[in-house]
mmCIF file of C-alpha atoms in Angstrom:
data_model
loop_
_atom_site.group_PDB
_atom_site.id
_atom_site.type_symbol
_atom_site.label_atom_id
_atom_site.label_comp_id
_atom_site.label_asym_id
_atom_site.label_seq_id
_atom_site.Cartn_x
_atom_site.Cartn_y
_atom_site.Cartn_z
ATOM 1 C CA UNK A 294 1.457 -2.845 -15.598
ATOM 2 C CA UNK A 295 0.104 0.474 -14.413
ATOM 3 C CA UNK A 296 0.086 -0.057 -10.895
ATOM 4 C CA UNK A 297 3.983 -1.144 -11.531
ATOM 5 C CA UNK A 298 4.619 1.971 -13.225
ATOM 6 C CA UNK A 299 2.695 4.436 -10.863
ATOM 7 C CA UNK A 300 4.031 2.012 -7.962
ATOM 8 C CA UNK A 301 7.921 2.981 -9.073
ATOM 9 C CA UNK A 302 6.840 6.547 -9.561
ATOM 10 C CA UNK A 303 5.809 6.766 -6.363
ATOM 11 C CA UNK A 304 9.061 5.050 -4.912
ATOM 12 C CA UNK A 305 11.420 7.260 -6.936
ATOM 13 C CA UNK A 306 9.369 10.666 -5.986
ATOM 14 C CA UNK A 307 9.723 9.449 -2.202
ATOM 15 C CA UNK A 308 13.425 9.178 -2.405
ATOM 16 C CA UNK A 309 13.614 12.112 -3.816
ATOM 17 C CA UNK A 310 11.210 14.442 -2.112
ATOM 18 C CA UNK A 311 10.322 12.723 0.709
ATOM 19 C CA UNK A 312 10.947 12.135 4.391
ATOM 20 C CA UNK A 313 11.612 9.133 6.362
ATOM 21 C CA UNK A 314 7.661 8.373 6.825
ATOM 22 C CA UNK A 315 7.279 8.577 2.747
ATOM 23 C CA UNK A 316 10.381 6.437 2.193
ATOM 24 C CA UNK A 317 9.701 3.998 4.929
ATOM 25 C CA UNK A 318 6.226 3.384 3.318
ATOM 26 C CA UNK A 319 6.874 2.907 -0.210
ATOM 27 C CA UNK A 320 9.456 0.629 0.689
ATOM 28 C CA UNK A 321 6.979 -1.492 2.872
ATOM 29 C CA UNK A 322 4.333 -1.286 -0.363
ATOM 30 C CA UNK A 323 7.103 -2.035 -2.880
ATOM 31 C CA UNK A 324 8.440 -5.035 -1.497
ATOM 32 C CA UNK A 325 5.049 -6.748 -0.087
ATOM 33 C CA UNK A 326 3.507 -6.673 -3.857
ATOM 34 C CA UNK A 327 6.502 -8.124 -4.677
ATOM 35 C CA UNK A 328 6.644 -10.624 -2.338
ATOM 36 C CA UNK A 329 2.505 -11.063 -2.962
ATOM 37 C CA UNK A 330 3.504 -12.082 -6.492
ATOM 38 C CA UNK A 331 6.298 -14.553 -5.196
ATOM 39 C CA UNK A 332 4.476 -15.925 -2.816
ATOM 40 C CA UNK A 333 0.769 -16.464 -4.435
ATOM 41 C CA UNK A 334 0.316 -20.143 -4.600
ATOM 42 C CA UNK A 335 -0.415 -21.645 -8.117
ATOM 43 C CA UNK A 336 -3.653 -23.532 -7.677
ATOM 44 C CA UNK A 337 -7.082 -23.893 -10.506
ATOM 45 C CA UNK A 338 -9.011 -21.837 -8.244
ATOM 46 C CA UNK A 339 -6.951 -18.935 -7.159
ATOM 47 C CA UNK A 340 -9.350 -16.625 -5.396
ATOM 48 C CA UNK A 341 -11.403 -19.804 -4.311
ATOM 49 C CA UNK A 342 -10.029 -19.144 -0.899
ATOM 50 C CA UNK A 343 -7.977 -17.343 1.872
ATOM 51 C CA UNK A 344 -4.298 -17.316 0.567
ATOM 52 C CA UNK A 345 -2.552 -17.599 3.799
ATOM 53 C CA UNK A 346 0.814 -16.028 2.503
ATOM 54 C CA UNK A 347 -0.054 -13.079 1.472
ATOM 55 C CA UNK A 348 -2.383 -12.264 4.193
ATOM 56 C CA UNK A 349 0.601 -12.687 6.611
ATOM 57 C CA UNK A 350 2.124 -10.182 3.963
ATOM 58 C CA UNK A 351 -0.256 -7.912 4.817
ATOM 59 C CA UNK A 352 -0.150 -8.129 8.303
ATOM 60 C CA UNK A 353 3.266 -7.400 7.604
ATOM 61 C CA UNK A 354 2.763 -4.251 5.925
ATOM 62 C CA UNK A 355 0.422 -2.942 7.994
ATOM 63 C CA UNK A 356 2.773 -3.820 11.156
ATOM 64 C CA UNK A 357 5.169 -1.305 9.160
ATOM 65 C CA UNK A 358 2.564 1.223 8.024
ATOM 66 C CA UNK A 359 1.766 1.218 12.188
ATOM 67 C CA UNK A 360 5.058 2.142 12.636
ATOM 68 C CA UNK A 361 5.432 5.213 10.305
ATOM 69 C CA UNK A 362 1.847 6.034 11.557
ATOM 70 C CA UNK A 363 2.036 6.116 15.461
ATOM 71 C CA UNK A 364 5.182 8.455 15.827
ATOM 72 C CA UNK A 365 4.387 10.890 12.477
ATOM 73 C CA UNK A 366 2.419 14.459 12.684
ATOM 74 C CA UNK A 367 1.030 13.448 9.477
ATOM 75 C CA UNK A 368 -2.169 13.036 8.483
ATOM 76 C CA UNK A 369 -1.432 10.321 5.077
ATOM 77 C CA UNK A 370 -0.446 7.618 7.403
ATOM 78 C CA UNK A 371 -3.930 7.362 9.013
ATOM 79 C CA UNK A 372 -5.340 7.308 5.372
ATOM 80 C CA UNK A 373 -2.336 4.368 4.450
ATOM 81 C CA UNK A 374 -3.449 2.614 7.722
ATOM 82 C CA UNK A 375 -6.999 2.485 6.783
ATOM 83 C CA UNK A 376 -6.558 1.527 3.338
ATOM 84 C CA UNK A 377 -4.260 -1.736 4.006
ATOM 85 C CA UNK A 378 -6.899 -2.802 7.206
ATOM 86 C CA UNK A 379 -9.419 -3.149 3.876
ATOM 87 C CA UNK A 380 -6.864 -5.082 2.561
ATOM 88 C CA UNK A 381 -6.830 -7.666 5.332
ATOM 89 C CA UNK A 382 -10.305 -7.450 5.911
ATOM 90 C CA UNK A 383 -10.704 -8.609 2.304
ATOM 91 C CA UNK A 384 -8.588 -11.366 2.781
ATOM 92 C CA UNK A 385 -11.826 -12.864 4.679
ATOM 93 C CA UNK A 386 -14.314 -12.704 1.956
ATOM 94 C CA UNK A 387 -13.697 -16.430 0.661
ATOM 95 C CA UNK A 388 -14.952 -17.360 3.711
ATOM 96 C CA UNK A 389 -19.006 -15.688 3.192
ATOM 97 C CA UNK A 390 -20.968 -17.735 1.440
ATOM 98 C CA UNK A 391 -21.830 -17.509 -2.326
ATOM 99 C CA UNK A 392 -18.822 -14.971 -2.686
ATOM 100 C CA UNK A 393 -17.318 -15.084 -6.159
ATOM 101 C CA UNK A 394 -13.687 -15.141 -6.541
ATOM 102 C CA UNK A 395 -13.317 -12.239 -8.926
ATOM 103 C CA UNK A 396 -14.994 -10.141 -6.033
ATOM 104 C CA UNK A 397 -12.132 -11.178 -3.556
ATOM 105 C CA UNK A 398 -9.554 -10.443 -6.077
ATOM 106 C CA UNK A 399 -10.954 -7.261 -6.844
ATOM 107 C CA UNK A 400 -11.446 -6.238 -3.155
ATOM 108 C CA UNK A 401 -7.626 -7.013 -2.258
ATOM 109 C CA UNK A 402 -6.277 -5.059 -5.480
ATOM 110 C CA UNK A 403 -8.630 -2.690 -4.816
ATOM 111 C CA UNK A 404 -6.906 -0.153 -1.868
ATOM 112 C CA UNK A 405 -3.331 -0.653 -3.742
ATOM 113 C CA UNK A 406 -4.140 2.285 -6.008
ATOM 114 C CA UNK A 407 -5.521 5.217 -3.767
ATOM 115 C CA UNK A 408 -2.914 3.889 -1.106
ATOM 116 C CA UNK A 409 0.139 5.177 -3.628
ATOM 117 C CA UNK A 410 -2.237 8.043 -4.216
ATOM 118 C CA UNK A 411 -1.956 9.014 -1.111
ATOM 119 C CA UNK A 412 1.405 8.700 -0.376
ATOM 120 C CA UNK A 413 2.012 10.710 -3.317
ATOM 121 C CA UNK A 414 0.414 13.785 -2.118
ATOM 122 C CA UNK A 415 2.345 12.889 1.725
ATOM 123 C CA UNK A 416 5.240 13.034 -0.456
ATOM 124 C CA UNK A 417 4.199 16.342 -1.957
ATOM 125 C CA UNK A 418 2.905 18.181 1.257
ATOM 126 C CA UNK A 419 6.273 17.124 2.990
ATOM 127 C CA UNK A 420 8.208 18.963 0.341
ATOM 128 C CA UNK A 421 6.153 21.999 0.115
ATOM 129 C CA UNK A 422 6.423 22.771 4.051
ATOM 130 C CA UNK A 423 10.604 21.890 3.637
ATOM 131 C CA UNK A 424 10.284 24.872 0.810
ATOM 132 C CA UNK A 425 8.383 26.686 3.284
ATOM 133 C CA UNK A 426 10.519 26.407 6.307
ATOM 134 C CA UNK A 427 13.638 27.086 4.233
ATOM 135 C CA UNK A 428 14.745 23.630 3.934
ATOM 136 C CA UNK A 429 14.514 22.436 0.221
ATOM 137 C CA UNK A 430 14.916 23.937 -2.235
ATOM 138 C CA UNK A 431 12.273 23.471 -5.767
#
C-alpha cells in the first residue's frame, strides 16, 4: 500500500513539475508494477523460481529507462538505470543454490522504493533550474 501511494505521488508530481524524462519514467514504473501484478503467475511456491513474465517486464522497463537515459543531461537516469539492472539481476537468484524464496522476493521489491526516490528529486531539480532560467513559475 505504501509503495502505491508514494508510487502515485510520484506520478502526479511528474506531471506536474516535471519534464519529458520524469514523465516518460514514471509512466514506464507505473505501468510495469502494474502489469507485474497482472502478470505474476499463481503457483504454491511463488518465489520458488524465475517468473519469466515479469522478468521480460523488466527488460521492458529498463529498455524504456535506456531511452530517457541515453539522450538526457541528467544525472537521475543513470541512478534509475542502475537500480532496475538490480532488478533483473535479481530475477536470477532462484537459480543459486540453497536461495530462499523470501530473499528473491525481497531482492526484486527491493530497488522499487529508492528508484521513485530518485525520480522524485529528478522531478524536483528539473523544476528548480525551470524557476531558475525563468521558465516556471513556484
Amino acid at each position: 500500500m505504501f509503495f502505491g501511494i508514494l508510487m502515485w505521488s510520484v506520478f502526479i508530481y511528474a506531471f506536474r513539475r516535471g519534464g519529458w524524462e520524469e514523465k516518460l519514467a514514471i509512466t514506464g514504473v507505473t505501468v510495469s508494477a502494474y502489469l507485474s501484478v497482472l502478470l505474476r503467475e499463481p503457483s504454491e511456491d511463488p518465489f520458488g523460481q524465475v517468473e519469466v513474465q515479469v522478468l521480460s517486464v523488466d527488460i521492458a522497463l529498463l529498455v524504456i529507462l535506456l531511452i530517457v537515459a541515453f539522450p538526457s543531461r541528467k544525472y537521475w537516469p543513470l541512478w534509475v538505470v542502475a537500480m532496475q539492472g538490480m532488478t533483473l539481476l535479481a530475477h536470477f537468484l532462484p537459480l543459486m543454490p540453497n536461495m530462499l524464496p523470501w530473499t528473491y522476493y525481497n531482492a526484486e521489491a527491493l530497488w522499487s522504493y529508492p528508484t521513485l526516490v530518485v525520480l522524485a528529486f529528478g522531478i524536483y531539480n528539473h523544476h528548480k533550474a525551470k524557476i531558475s532560467a525563468g521558465l516556471a513559475t513556484s
